[in-house]
Tab-separated table of C-alpha atoms in Angstrom:
chain	number	residue	atom	x	y	z
A	1	UNK	CA	0.411	3.827	21.099
A	2	UNK	CA	-2.124	3.619	18.277
A	3	UNK	CA	-5.547	2.434	19.356
A	4	UNK	CA	-7.030	2.063	15.868
A	5	UNK	CA	-5.664	1.726	12.359
A	6	UNK	CA	-6.921	5.245	11.560
A	7	UNK	CA	-4.472	6.505	14.199
A	8	UNK	CA	-1.622	5.075	12.081
A	9	UNK	CA	-2.575	6.753	8.799
A	10	UNK	CA	-0.861	10.009	7.820
A	11	UNK	CA	-2.189	12.838	5.627
A	12	UNK	CA	-0.972	11.013	2.492
A	13	UNK	CA	-3.013	7.890	3.413
A	14	UNK	CA	0.206	6.039	4.266
A	15	UNK	CA	0.107	3.608	7.200
A	16	UNK	CA	3.016	3.555	9.635
A	17	UNK	CA	4.328	0.004	9.163
A	18	UNK	CA	6.061	-0.250	12.511
A	19	UNK	CA	2.867	0.728	14.349
A	20	UNK	CA	0.844	-1.619	12.132
A	21	UNK	CA	3.003	-4.673	12.919
A	22	UNK	CA	2.804	-3.847	16.624
A	23	UNK	CA	-0.982	-3.514	16.347
A	24	UNK	CA	-1.315	-6.821	14.465
A	25	UNK	CA	0.656	-8.566	17.216
A	26	UNK	CA	-2.069	-7.719	19.745
A	27	UNK	CA	-5.169	-7.586	17.559
A	28	UNK	CA	-7.541	-10.342	16.437
A	29	UNK	CA	-8.245	-10.752	12.717
A	30	UNK	CA	-11.952	-9.707	12.879
A	31	UNK	CA	-11.055	-6.451	14.646
A	32	UNK	CA	-8.310	-5.712	12.089
A	33	UNK	CA	-10.460	-6.475	9.036
A	34	UNK	CA	-13.382	-4.569	10.527
A	35	UNK	CA	-11.338	-1.358	10.485
A	36	UNK	CA	-10.227	-1.597	6.856
A	37	UNK	CA	-13.058	-1.261	4.343
A	38	UNK	CA	-10.981	-1.709	1.186
A	39	UNK	CA	-7.889	-3.552	-0.019
A	40	UNK	CA	-4.576	-1.751	0.527
A	41	UNK	CA	-1.725	-0.715	-1.739
A	42	UNK	CA	1.341	-2.550	-0.412
A	43	UNK	CA	4.738	-1.543	-1.804
A	44	UNK	CA	6.181	-4.334	-3.957
A	45	UNK	CA	9.537	-4.360	-2.148
A	46	UNK	CA	7.791	-4.787	1.207
A	47	UNK	CA	5.521	-7.472	-0.244
A	48	UNK	CA	8.362	-9.413	-1.881
A	49	UNK	CA	10.725	-8.931	1.050
A	50	UNK	CA	9.579	-8.939	4.628
A	51	UNK	CA	6.015	-10.079	4.005
A	52	UNK	CA	7.029	-13.065	1.866
A	53	UNK	CA	9.985	-14.289	3.912
A	54	UNK	CA	9.700	-17.720	5.360
A	55	UNK	CA	11.690	-17.727	8.574
A	56	UNK	CA	12.057	-21.487	8.647
A	57	UNK	CA	14.509	-22.920	11.091
A	58	UNK	CA	17.682	-24.004	9.317
A	59	UNK	CA	21.258	-24.552	10.295
A	60	UNK	CA	22.210	-21.384	8.434
A	61	UNK	CA	22.230	-18.178	10.449
A	62	UNK	CA	19.730	-15.684	9.097
A	63	UNK	CA	20.087	-11.929	9.327
A	64	UNK	CA	17.238	-9.471	9.252
A	65	UNK	CA	17.693	-5.717	9.028
A	66	UNK	CA	15.673	-4.048	11.752
A	67	UNK	CA	13.475	-1.101	10.842
A	68	UNK	CA	15.659	1.207	12.967
A	69	UNK	CA	18.720	0.180	10.971
A	70	UNK	CA	16.853	0.484	7.678
A	71	UNK	CA	15.699	3.989	8.649
A	72	UNK	CA	19.288	4.986	9.413
A	73	UNK	CA	20.702	3.789	6.084
A	74	UNK	CA	21.370	6.543	3.557
A	75	UNK	CA	18.638	7.068	0.998
A	76	UNK	CA	18.969	8.351	-2.532
A	77	UNK	CA	17.847	11.799	-3.626
A	78	UNK	CA	14.288	10.545	-3.934
A	79	UNK	CA	12.320	8.378	-1.581
A	80	UNK	CA	11.674	5.515	-4.034
A	81	UNK	CA	12.922	2.885	-1.578
A	82	UNK	CA	10.665	4.260	1.128
A	83	UNK	CA	7.641	4.311	-1.179
A	84	UNK	CA	8.158	0.738	-2.383
A	85	UNK	CA	8.132	-0.402	1.245
A	86	UNK	CA	4.978	1.564	2.136
A	87	UNK	CA	1.352	0.628	2.721
A	88	UNK	CA	-1.376	3.016	1.592
A	89	UNK	CA	-4.978	2.825	2.760
A	90	UNK	CA	-7.739	3.361	0.217
A	91	UNK	CA	-9.797	6.125	1.797
A	92	UNK	CA	-11.424	9.398	0.876
A	93	UNK	CA	-9.854	12.439	2.447
A	94	UNK	CA	-12.277	14.967	3.877
A	95	UNK	CA	-13.019	17.616	1.256
A	96	UNK	CA	-10.943	15.882	-1.457
A	97	UNK	CA	-13.665	16.249	-4.042
A	98	UNK	CA	-14.605	13.800	-6.738
A	99	UNK	CA	-17.213	11.085	-6.554
A	100	UNK	CA	-17.691	9.302	-3.204
A	101	UNK	CA	-16.801	5.946	-4.825
A	102	UNK	CA	-13.563	7.319	-6.327
A	103	UNK	CA	-10.132	7.381	-4.666
A	104	UNK	CA	-7.651	9.625	-6.452
A	105	UNK	CA	-3.929	8.815	-6.555
A	106	UNK	CA	-1.232	11.299	-7.481
A	107	UNK	CA	1.786	13.347	-6.518
A	108	UNK	CA	0.009	16.362	-4.983
A	109	UNK	CA	-1.740	16.647	-1.616
A	110	UNK	CA	-5.213	17.199	-3.133
A	111	UNK	CA	-5.364	13.466	-3.942
A	112	UNK	CA	-6.834	10.912	-1.567
A	113	UNK	CA	-3.548	8.982	-1.774
A	114	UNK	CA	-0.441	11.106	-2.217
A	115	UNK	CA	2.686	9.345	-3.487
A	116	UNK	CA	5.527	11.800	-3.913
A	117	UNK	CA	7.708	10.489	-6.738
A	118	UNK	CA	8.788	12.197	-9.939
A	119	UNK	CA	7.338	9.386	-12.102
A	120	UNK	CA	3.836	9.938	-10.731
A	121	UNK	CA	1.633	12.625	-12.259
A	122	UNK	CA	-0.128	15.295	-10.242
A	123	UNK	CA	-3.368	13.311	-10.692
A	124	UNK	CA	-2.156	9.935	-11.915
A	125	UNK	CA	-4.983	7.426	-11.437
A	126	UNK	CA	-8.237	6.639	-9.669
A	127	UNK	CA	-9.552	3.524	-8.016
A	128	UNK	CA	-13.316	3.203	-8.353
A	129	UNK	CA	-15.646	1.055	-6.279
A	130	UNK	CA	-18.597	-0.040	-8.417
A	131	UNK	CA	-21.104	-2.601	-7.103
A	132	UNK	CA	-18.531	-4.151	-4.754
A	133	UNK	CA	-15.809	-4.399	-7.406
A	134	UNK	CA	-12.674	-2.311	-7.805
A	135	UNK	CA	-11.567	-0.695	-11.035
A	136	UNK	CA	-8.416	1.259	-11.873
A	137	UNK	CA	-8.454	4.217	-14.244
A	138	UNK	CA	-5.280	5.853	-15.583
A	139	UNK	CA	-5.803	9.607	-15.850
A	140	UNK	CA	-3.519	10.028	-18.884
A	141	UNK	CA	-0.264	11.054	-17.220
A	142	UNK	CA	3.152	10.829	-18.846
A	143	UNK	CA	4.431	7.583	-17.309
A	144	UNK	CA	1.242	5.539	-17.408
A	145	UNK	CA	-0.271	2.882	-15.196
A	146	UNK	CA	-0.052	-0.881	-15.537
A	147	UNK	CA	-1.737	-3.904	-13.990
A	148	UNK	CA	0.289	-7.112	-13.834
A	149	UNK	CA	2.786	-5.648	-16.310
A	150	UNK	CA	0.223	-4.588	-18.913
A	151	UNK	CA	-0.236	-0.854	-19.504
A	152	UNK	CA	-3.834	0.273	-19.360
A	153	UNK	CA	-5.382	2.806	-21.690
A	154	UNK	CA	-6.102	6.252	-20.197
A	155	UNK	CA	-9.666	6.894	-19.017
A	156	UNK	CA	-10.678	3.224	-19.290
A	157	UNK	CA	-11.908	1.284	-16.236
A	158	UNK	CA	-9.933	-1.938	-15.733
A	159	UNK	CA	-11.060	-4.403	-13.062
A	160	UNK	CA	-8.655	-4.977	-10.154
A	161	UNK	CA	-8.324	-8.450	-8.680
A	162	UNK	CA	-6.831	-9.226	-5.257
A	163	UNK	CA	-3.010	-9.451	-5.337
A	164	UNK	CA	-2.817	-7.618	-8.671
A	165	UNK	CA	0.446	-5.784	-9.229
A	166	UNK	CA	-0.130	-2.112	-10.020
A	167	UNK	CA	2.563	0.258	-11.328
A	168	UNK	CA	2.070	4.010	-11.184
A	169	UNK	CA	5.013	5.216	-13.243
A	170	UNK	CA	8.018	3.405	-11.760
A	171	UNK	CA	6.429	2.727	-8.368
A	172	UNK	CA	4.913	-0.739	-7.942
A	173	UNK	CA	2.316	-1.923	-5.429
A	174	UNK	CA	0.294	-5.041	-4.706
A	175	UNK	CA	-3.488	-4.610	-4.328
A	176	UNK	CA	-3.891	-6.612	-1.134
A	177	UNK	CA	-6.994	-7.495	0.872
A	178	UNK	CA	-6.807	-6.641	4.580
A	179	UNK	CA	-7.112	-10.267	5.702
A	180	UNK	CA	-4.171	-11.324	3.517
A	181	UNK	CA	-2.025	-8.459	4.838
A	182	UNK	CA	-2.862	-9.395	8.430
A	183	UNK	CA	-1.918	-13.027	7.821
A	184	UNK	CA	1.359	-12.117	6.099
A	185	UNK	CA	2.378	-9.720	8.875
A	186	UNK	CA	1.637	-12.378	11.501
A	187	UNK	CA	3.537	-15.056	9.551
A	188	UNK	CA	6.556	-12.824	8.869
A	189	UNK	CA	6.732	-11.748	12.498
A	190	UNK	CA	6.362	-15.289	13.903
A	191	UNK	CA	3.315	-14.185	15.917
């Protein structure tokens, strides 16, 4: 059983969602937020699906696919569905290089966040922390980067706001503060 959020993060900076929901069920908000320094990248399908569901009581029977069932369903040749239901932590990997306030995102393991998808460049983008604000920089790859549906120019810092939608190639995430993620997990799990 994971004792801290760091215990749930893999080498690609991806957080195990099943462990995270279990942790949130037994963790107070201040402890959760205290372990996450930066907003997270939450896959758009996860955000729009499980995290946004309102399990109100109605006379209609509701069905929910369990994670075990979802894991057993056949996947396509790529892992796009898995990626769009993932949560990535903004963190520097040891020895990743670059500036200390810069988090690199790309397809290869040398990046701080590794997202393996053919539409993502080897070094696709960077998130910069400057005076307490977050900025996204597209590194000039083939498929581009967009914020809230608007493509950004390569090598230009664009400010990121909470709950902004970010697309790296075809893969879409929501830039979500830790407190908001905690609250959505608790609400979606009826905790």
